[in-house]
């Protein structure tokens, strides 16, 4: 019943919010201001307190107090509270007097005079105790500085078990002046029309933004006027056959070796491995040496005849370990007496319009 009475006191003030809202300062005008409040409070202790000798039979009573607060932001504030309580006793004609002090965090509802509080309190009324409180209230401004308020709280014991209720009626004064509104800046004069900018290379990007002058008219360009390129892989392969038990490079393969040399010169960052191979006739050791001689012979043609740096050419003999044709026929042996080389490079090509 006591909780309902406290809540009804605040809810009864809600119809006043519409009539006073127009007089209330905005949240921005209250931010960063200190305020002070004085109030009268009706306090209702827990029924268990009323029946308890330890609490001296505390019953309903009144109190007077004050708040000192600070509006941290448009929505949040903090306040310190002091209340002098004067409660009746069920067991004595003498009143029970004491203090309640504590701190609250206050949340103000945007565009409404409604606020919520939560905090911690310490009591010396009857006996020492601490409690956490939660509540709600209504501010009713009569000027930009002065407001009446109604607030209800529930106090839940921390060090001792109890649940009290209280309703405050008070007056608040906001110190300091609301921040002055900044004057609207004067409109800037309209900018003069920019001079026309040309496009000398006709690539669709004006000269003031073009970072690549004179791009070919056929090239597609990016936002700063430079040709757009794609990377493609290109490769060349060399295959040459040898007579039985021979490492002499036949004249008919010199044209293919020259093409390989031309490719290596076009792409100077590439290297080549010349792989020598032998047919499965004779001992493996002999065939390994023969395949190495065949690889060396082709490498020598690249270096000596066509000017390729020796460091870019690697000759490796594989003997009979990588046959290209299976079996022991003459045709298979002829196919396996060979060298193989492949070089791959990346080339950038302009994207056409």
Short mmCIF file of C-alpha atoms in Angstrom, two decimals:
data_model
loop_
_atom_site.label_atom_id
_atom_site.label_comp_id
_atom_site.label_asym_id
_atom_site.label_seq_id
_atom_site.Cartn_x
_atom_site.Cartn_y
_atom_site.Cartn_z
CA UNK A 1 0.00 0.00 0.00
CA UNK A 2 2.87 2.39 0.84
CA UNK A 3 4.47 1.83 -2.58
CA UNK A 4 1.17 2.56 -4.32
CA UNK A 5 0.75 5.77 -2.31
CA UNK A 6 4.23 6.99 -3.34
CA UNK A 7 3.67 6.19 -7.01
CA UNK A 8 0.23 7.84 -7.03
CA UNK A 9 1.74 11.06 -5.73
CA UNK A 10 4.08 11.27 -8.74
CA UNK A 11 1.49 10.11 -11.25
CA UNK A 12 -0.89 12.78 -9.97
CA UNK A 13 1.62 15.38 -11.12
CA UNK A 14 1.88 14.03 -14.66
CA UNK A 15 -1.18 15.95 -15.99
CA UNK A 16 0.65 19.15 -15.07
CA UNK A 17 3.50 18.33 -17.46
CA UNK A 18 1.61 19.46 -20.55
CA UNK A 19 0.78 22.85 -19.06
CA UNK A 20 4.33 23.56 -17.84
CA UNK A 21 6.30 22.09 -20.75
CA UNK A 22 6.21 25.37 -22.66
CA UNK A 23 7.81 27.19 -19.72
CA UNK A 24 10.60 24.65 -19.28
CA UNK A 25 14.10 25.40 -20.58
CA UNK A 26 15.55 22.92 -23.05
CA UNK A 27 17.92 20.17 -21.99
CA UNK A 28 20.76 21.97 -23.80
CA UNK A 29 20.06 25.11 -21.74
CA UNK A 30 20.28 23.12 -18.48
CA UNK A 31 23.49 21.26 -19.38
CA UNK A 32 26.63 22.18 -17.37
CA UNK A 33 24.62 24.04 -14.72
CA UNK A 34 24.63 23.54 -10.95
CA UNK A 35 21.29 23.42 -9.14
CA UNK A 36 20.11 23.36 -5.56
CA UNK A 37 16.84 22.03 -4.16
CA UNK A 38 14.99 22.24 -0.85
CA UNK A 39 12.15 19.85 -0.15
CA UNK A 40 9.69 18.39 2.34
CA UNK A 41 9.35 14.64 2.43
CA UNK A 42 6.73 12.20 3.66
CA UNK A 43 8.52 8.97 4.62
CA UNK A 44 6.93 5.51 5.11
CA UNK A 45 9.17 2.86 6.74
CA UNK A 46 8.78 -0.86 6.08
CA UNK A 47 6.04 -2.57 8.14
CA UNK A 48 8.73 -4.81 9.65
CA UNK A 49 10.45 -1.72 11.02
CA UNK A 50 7.19 -0.59 12.62
CA UNK A 51 6.98 -3.91 14.48
CA UNK A 52 10.69 -4.12 15.38
CA UNK A 53 12.23 -3.08 18.69
CA UNK A 54 15.62 -2.85 16.96
CA UNK A 55 14.16 -0.09 14.76
CA UNK A 56 12.30 1.44 17.76
CA UNK A 57 8.97 0.86 16.05
CA UNK A 58 9.57 3.38 13.24
CA UNK A 59 6.34 4.59 11.64
CA UNK A 60 5.36 7.21 9.08
CA UNK A 61 6.96 10.59 9.46
CA UNK A 62 8.34 13.61 7.68
CA UNK A 63 11.67 15.08 6.75
CA UNK A 64 13.23 18.19 5.30
CA UNK A 65 16.24 18.18 3.07
CA UNK A 66 18.29 19.68 0.32
CA UNK A 67 20.01 18.54 -2.88
CA UNK A 68 23.06 19.92 -4.64
CA UNK A 69 23.32 18.68 -8.22
CA UNK A 70 25.13 19.10 -11.53
CA UNK A 71 23.74 18.48 -15.04
CA UNK A 72 26.54 16.54 -16.74
CA UNK A 73 24.86 16.33 -20.15
CA UNK A 74 21.47 16.89 -21.71
CA UNK A 75 20.26 13.54 -20.28
CA UNK A 76 22.42 12.79 -17.23
CA UNK A 77 23.09 14.47 -13.92
CA UNK A 78 24.42 13.74 -10.41
CA UNK A 79 23.31 15.07 -7.04
CA UNK A 80 24.17 14.89 -3.34
CA UNK A 81 21.33 14.66 -0.82
CA UNK A 82 20.88 15.48 2.86
CA UNK A 83 17.61 14.83 4.75
CA UNK A 84 16.76 15.43 8.41
CA UNK A 85 14.13 12.80 9.31
CA UNK A 86 11.50 12.97 12.09
CA UNK A 87 9.58 9.68 12.34
CA UNK A 88 6.87 8.53 14.75
CA UNK A 89 7.32 5.47 17.01
CA UNK A 90 4.83 2.72 17.74
CA UNK A 91 6.50 2.06 21.10
CA UNK A 92 7.03 5.58 22.42
CA UNK A 93 5.60 9.08 22.33
CA UNK A 94 9.08 10.38 21.48
CA UNK A 95 9.84 10.90 17.80
CA UNK A 96 12.76 9.09 16.15
CA UNK A 97 15.12 11.58 14.56
CA UNK A 98 18.17 11.09 12.39
CA UNK A 99 19.84 11.86 9.06
CA UNK A 100 19.88 10.37 5.61
CA UNK A 101 22.72 11.28 3.24
CA UNK A 102 23.77 9.91 -0.14
CA UNK A 103 24.38 10.33 -3.87
CA UNK A 104 22.07 9.88 -6.86
CA UNK A 105 22.50 9.46 -10.60
CA UNK A 106 19.68 11.24 -12.45
CA UNK A 107 18.40 10.47 -15.96
CA UNK A 108 16.19 13.12 -17.62
CA UNK A 109 13.74 11.91 -20.29
CA UNK A 110 14.21 13.75 -23.56
CA UNK A 111 11.57 16.46 -24.28
CA UNK A 112 9.63 15.63 -21.06
CA UNK A 113 9.90 17.03 -17.51
CA UNK A 114 10.07 13.43 -16.26
CA UNK A 115 13.24 12.04 -14.67
CA UNK A 116 14.44 8.84 -12.98
CA UNK A 117 16.90 8.52 -10.09
CA UNK A 118 19.02 5.78 -8.59
CA UNK A 119 21.55 5.95 -5.81
CA UNK A 120 22.91 4.87 -2.44
CA UNK A 121 21.94 6.27 0.99
CA UNK A 122 23.21 6.01 4.55
CA UNK A 123 20.85 6.35 7.58
CA UNK A 124 21.33 7.30 11.24
CA UNK A 125 17.58 7.37 11.99
CA UNK A 126 16.94 4.88 14.77
CA UNK A 127 20.06 2.89 13.89
CA UNK A 128 22.82 2.95 11.27
CA UNK A 129 21.94 1.35 7.94
CA UNK A 130 22.51 1.71 4.20
CA UNK A 131 20.12 1.36 1.28
CA UNK A 132 19.90 1.57 -2.50
CA UNK A 133 17.12 3.71 -3.89
CA UNK A 134 15.31 3.98 -7.20
CA UNK A 135 12.62 6.45 -8.08
CA UNK A 136 10.98 8.87 -10.50
CA UNK A 137 10.02 12.51 -10.46
CA UNK A 138 8.53 15.44 -12.36
CA UNK A 139 10.01 18.94 -12.74
CA UNK A 140 7.48 21.76 -13.24
CA UNK A 141 9.33 24.92 -14.32
CA UNK A 142 7.82 28.32 -13.62
CA UNK A 143 10.85 30.19 -15.03
CA UNK A 144 14.07 29.13 -16.72
CA UNK A 145 15.70 28.93 -13.28
CA UNK A 146 12.94 27.87 -10.88
CA UNK A 147 10.99 24.60 -10.85
CA UNK A 148 8.71 22.78 -8.45
CA UNK A 149 9.20 19.02 -8.30
CA UNK A 150 7.46 15.90 -7.04
CA UNK A 151 9.50 12.73 -6.57
CA UNK A 152 8.83 9.21 -5.22
CA UNK A 153 11.49 6.67 -4.19
CA UNK A 154 11.76 3.14 -2.90
CA UNK A 155 14.64 2.48 -0.47
CA UNK A 156 15.87 -1.11 -0.37
CA UNK A 157 18.10 -2.00 2.60
CA UNK A 158 21.64 -3.16 1.90
CA UNK A 159 23.20 -3.67 5.35
CA UNK A 160 19.77 -4.40 6.86
CA UNK A 161 16.71 -5.91 5.20
CA UNK A 162 13.92 -3.36 4.69
CA UNK A 163 11.91 -1.67 1.97
CA UNK A 164 10.89 1.94 2.70
CA UNK A 165 9.10 4.53 0.54
CA UNK A 166 9.17 8.28 0.37
CA UNK A 167 7.55 11.17 -1.52
CA UNK A 168 9.20 14.58 -1.86
CA UNK A 169 7.71 17.98 -2.68
CA UNK A 170 10.26 20.66 -3.34
CA UNK A 171 11.65 23.69 -5.13
CA UNK A 172 14.73 23.73 -7.38
CA UNK A 173 16.86 26.68 -8.50
CA UNK A 174 19.29 26.35 -11.46
CA UNK A 175 22.34 28.55 -11.03
CA UNK A 176 24.14 30.26 -13.88
CA UNK A 177 22.82 31.35 -17.22
CA UNK A 178 21.89 29.17 -20.16
CA UNK A 179 24.57 29.17 -22.86
CA UNK A 180 23.91 31.82 -25.48
CA UNK A 181 23.00 30.55 -28.91
CA UNK A 182 25.71 31.10 -31.48
CA UNK A 183 24.68 33.51 -34.22
CA UNK A 184 24.10 31.96 -37.56
CA UNK A 185 27.06 32.50 -39.86
CA UNK A 186 26.58 34.99 -42.66
CA UNK A 187 26.02 33.34 -46.00
CA UNK A 188 29.13 33.11 -48.10
CA UNK A 189 29.09 34.89 -51.45
CA UNK A 190 28.38 32.69 -54.41
CA UNK A 191 31.63 31.47 -55.95
CA UNK A 192 32.59 32.80 -59.35
CA UNK A 193 32.01 30.33 -62.15
CA UNK A 194 35.05 28.15 -62.74
CA UNK A 195 36.81 28.62 -66.06
CA UNK A 196 36.25 25.89 -68.61
CA UNK A 197 38.94 23.17 -68.51
CA UNK A 198 40.04 21.41 -71.68
CA UNK A 199 40.95 17.81 -72.51
CA UNK A 200 44.02 17.98 -74.73
CA UNK A 201 44.49 14.23 -75.30
CA UNK A 202 40.72 13.62 -75.64
CA UNK A 203 40.71 10.73 -73.17
CA UNK A 204 37.62 11.95 -71.29
CA UNK A 205 39.58 13.31 -68.27
CA UNK A 206 39.98 17.09 -68.09
CA UNK A 207 43.51 18.51 -68.08
CA UNK A 208 43.31 19.68 -64.44
CA UNK A 209 42.83 16.05 -63.32
CA UNK A 210 44.86 14.29 -66.03
CA UNK A 211 48.06 12.78 -64.57
CA UNK A 212 49.09 11.03 -67.80
CA UNK A 213 49.21 13.43 -70.71
CA UNK A 214 49.03 12.26 -74.30
CA UNK A 215 47.62 8.78 -73.65
CA UNK A 216 46.80 6.96 -76.91
CA UNK A 217 43.27 7.71 -78.09
CA UNK A 218 42.65 3.95 -78.35
CA UNK A 219 43.43 3.23 -74.68
CA UNK A 220 40.84 3.00 -71.94
CA UNK A 221 41.88 5.29 -69.03
CA UNK A 222 41.23 5.49 -65.28
CA UNK A 223 39.87 8.48 -63.30
CA UNK A 224 43.22 10.33 -63.50
CA UNK A 225 43.68 9.83 -67.24
CA UNK A 226 46.23 6.97 -67.22
CA UNK A 227 45.95 3.92 -69.47
CA UNK A 228 44.43 0.84 -67.85
CA UNK A 229 46.50 -2.30 -68.29
CA UNK A 230 45.82 -5.99 -67.82
CA UNK A 231 48.47 -8.62 -67.14
CA UNK A 232 48.52 -11.69 -69.35
CA UNK A 233 50.80 -14.71 -69.20
CA UNK A 234 52.90 -15.53 -72.26
CA UNK A 235 55.21 -18.50 -72.64
CA UNK A 236 57.51 -20.21 -75.10
CA UNK A 237 58.59 -23.85 -75.25
CA UNK A 238 61.66 -25.43 -76.83
CA UNK A 239 61.92 -29.09 -77.80
CA UNK A 240 64.86 -30.67 -79.63
CA UNK A 241 65.69 -34.29 -80.46
CA UNK A 242 69.16 -35.88 -80.56
CA UNK A 243 70.70 -38.80 -82.43
CA UNK A 244 71.54 -41.94 -80.48
CA UNK A 245 74.41 -41.42 -78.04
CA UNK A 246 74.87 -37.82 -79.31
CA UNK A 247 74.81 -34.39 -77.68
CA UNK A 248 75.24 -32.44 -80.91
CA UNK A 249 72.50 -29.84 -81.44
CA UNK A 250 71.05 -30.31 -84.93
CA UNK A 251 71.00 -27.29 -87.20
CA UNK A 252 67.25 -27.62 -87.69
CA UNK A 253 66.66 -26.56 -84.04
CA UNK A 254 68.77 -23.39 -84.13
CA UNK A 255 65.83 -21.29 -85.34
CA UNK A 256 63.75 -22.45 -82.35
CA UNK A 257 66.65 -21.70 -79.98
CA UNK A 258 66.90 -18.22 -81.50
CA UNK A 259 63.17 -17.65 -80.80
CA UNK A 260 63.78 -18.67 -77.18
CA UNK A 261 66.67 -16.19 -76.98
CA UNK A 262 64.46 -13.42 -78.41
CA UNK A 263 61.81 -14.17 -75.76
CA UNK A 264 64.39 -14.03 -72.96
CA UNK A 265 65.67 -10.68 -74.22
CA UNK A 266 62.11 -9.30 -74.37
CA UNK A 267 61.52 -10.34 -70.76
CA UNK A 268 64.85 -9.73 -68.96
CA UNK A 269 63.45 -10.76 -65.58
CA UNK A 270 62.94 -14.36 -66.70
CA UNK A 271 65.30 -17.34 -66.53
CA UNK A 272 65.24 -20.68 -68.32
CA UNK A 273 66.00 -24.26 -67.32
CA UNK A 274 67.20 -26.55 -70.11
CA UNK A 275 66.25 -30.10 -69.19
CA UNK A 276 68.26 -32.88 -70.86
CA UNK A 277 66.89 -36.44 -71.26
CA UNK A 278 68.12 -39.82 -72.57
CA UNK A 279 66.59 -43.07 -73.79
CA UNK A 280 66.79 -46.18 -71.65
CA UNK A 281 69.75 -47.71 -73.47
CA UNK A 282 72.96 -48.30 -71.51
CA UNK A 283 73.57 -47.72 -67.83
CA UNK A 284 71.70 -45.07 -65.84
CA UNK A 285 74.94 -43.33 -64.89
CA UNK A 286 76.01 -43.03 -68.51
CA UNK A 287 72.59 -41.75 -69.58
CA UNK A 288 72.62 -39.18 -66.77
CA UNK A 289 75.92 -37.78 -67.99
CA UNK A 290 74.71 -37.87 -71.64
CA UNK A 291 71.54 -35.94 -70.75
CA UNK A 292 73.64 -33.33 -68.95
CA UNK A 293 75.85 -32.92 -72.07
CA UNK A 294 72.74 -32.41 -74.21
CA UNK A 295 71.41 -29.72 -71.83
CA UNK A 296 74.80 -28.03 -71.73
CA UNK A 297 75.01 -28.04 -75.54
CA UNK A 298 71.72 -26.14 -75.93
CA UNK A 299 72.70 -23.76 -73.14
CA UNK A 300 75.97 -23.02 -74.93
CA UNK A 301 74.08 -22.12 -78.12
CA UNK A 302 71.87 -19.67 -76.20
CA UNK A 303 74.85 -18.05 -74.51
CA UNK A 304 77.49 -18.13 -77.25
CA UNK A 305 75.34 -17.65 -80.36
CA UNK A 306 72.57 -15.36 -79.11
CA UNK A 307 74.12 -13.44 -76.20
CA UNK A 308 71.99 -14.68 -73.27
CA UNK A 309 73.73 -14.26 -69.88
CA UNK A 310 75.00 -17.54 -68.47
CA UNK A 311 73.43 -16.71 -65.08
CA UNK A 312 69.97 -16.85 -66.67
CA UNK A 313 70.42 -20.33 -68.12
CA UNK A 314 70.35 -23.47 -66.00
CA UNK A 315 71.21 -26.82 -67.62
CA UNK A 316 70.02 -29.96 -65.82
CA UNK A 317 70.40 -33.58 -66.93
CA UNK A 318 67.60 -35.92 -65.90
CA UNK A 319 68.90 -39.09 -67.52
CA UNK A 320 66.13 -41.64 -67.99
CA UNK A 321 64.06 -40.48 -65.00
CA UNK A 322 61.46 -38.56 -67.03
CA UNK A 323 60.66 -40.54 -70.18
CA UNK A 324 58.24 -38.94 -72.59
CA UNK A 325 57.41 -42.21 -74.37
CA UNK A 326 57.11 -45.59 -72.68
CA UNK A 327 58.56 -48.82 -74.01
CA UNK A 328 61.80 -49.95 -75.65
CA UNK A 329 60.96 -49.46 -79.29
CA UNK A 330 63.18 -47.42 -81.61
CA UNK A 331 60.43 -44.79 -81.83
CA UNK A 332 60.23 -44.50 -78.05
CA UNK A 333 64.01 -44.23 -77.75
CA UNK A 334 64.08 -41.49 -80.41
CA UNK A 335 61.40 -39.47 -78.62
CA UNK A 336 63.20 -39.73 -75.27
CA UNK A 337 66.53 -38.47 -76.70
CA UNK A 338 65.60 -34.81 -76.20
CA UNK A 339 65.86 -31.52 -74.37
CA UNK A 340 62.86 -29.53 -73.11
CA UNK A 341 62.56 -25.91 -71.93
CA UNK A 342 59.62 -23.64 -71.13
CA UNK A 343 59.68 -19.97 -70.09
CA UNK A 344 56.61 -18.05 -68.87
CA UNK A 345 56.37 -14.29 -68.36
CA UNK A 346 53.71 -11.70 -67.51
CA UNK A 347 53.04 -8.94 -70.00
CA UNK A 348 51.03 -5.77 -69.45
CA UNK A 349 48.68 -4.87 -72.28
CA UNK A 350 46.62 -1.70 -72.55
CA UNK A 351 42.86 -2.17 -72.40
CA UNK A 352 41.26 -0.86 -75.56
CA UNK A 353 38.19 1.37 -75.58
#
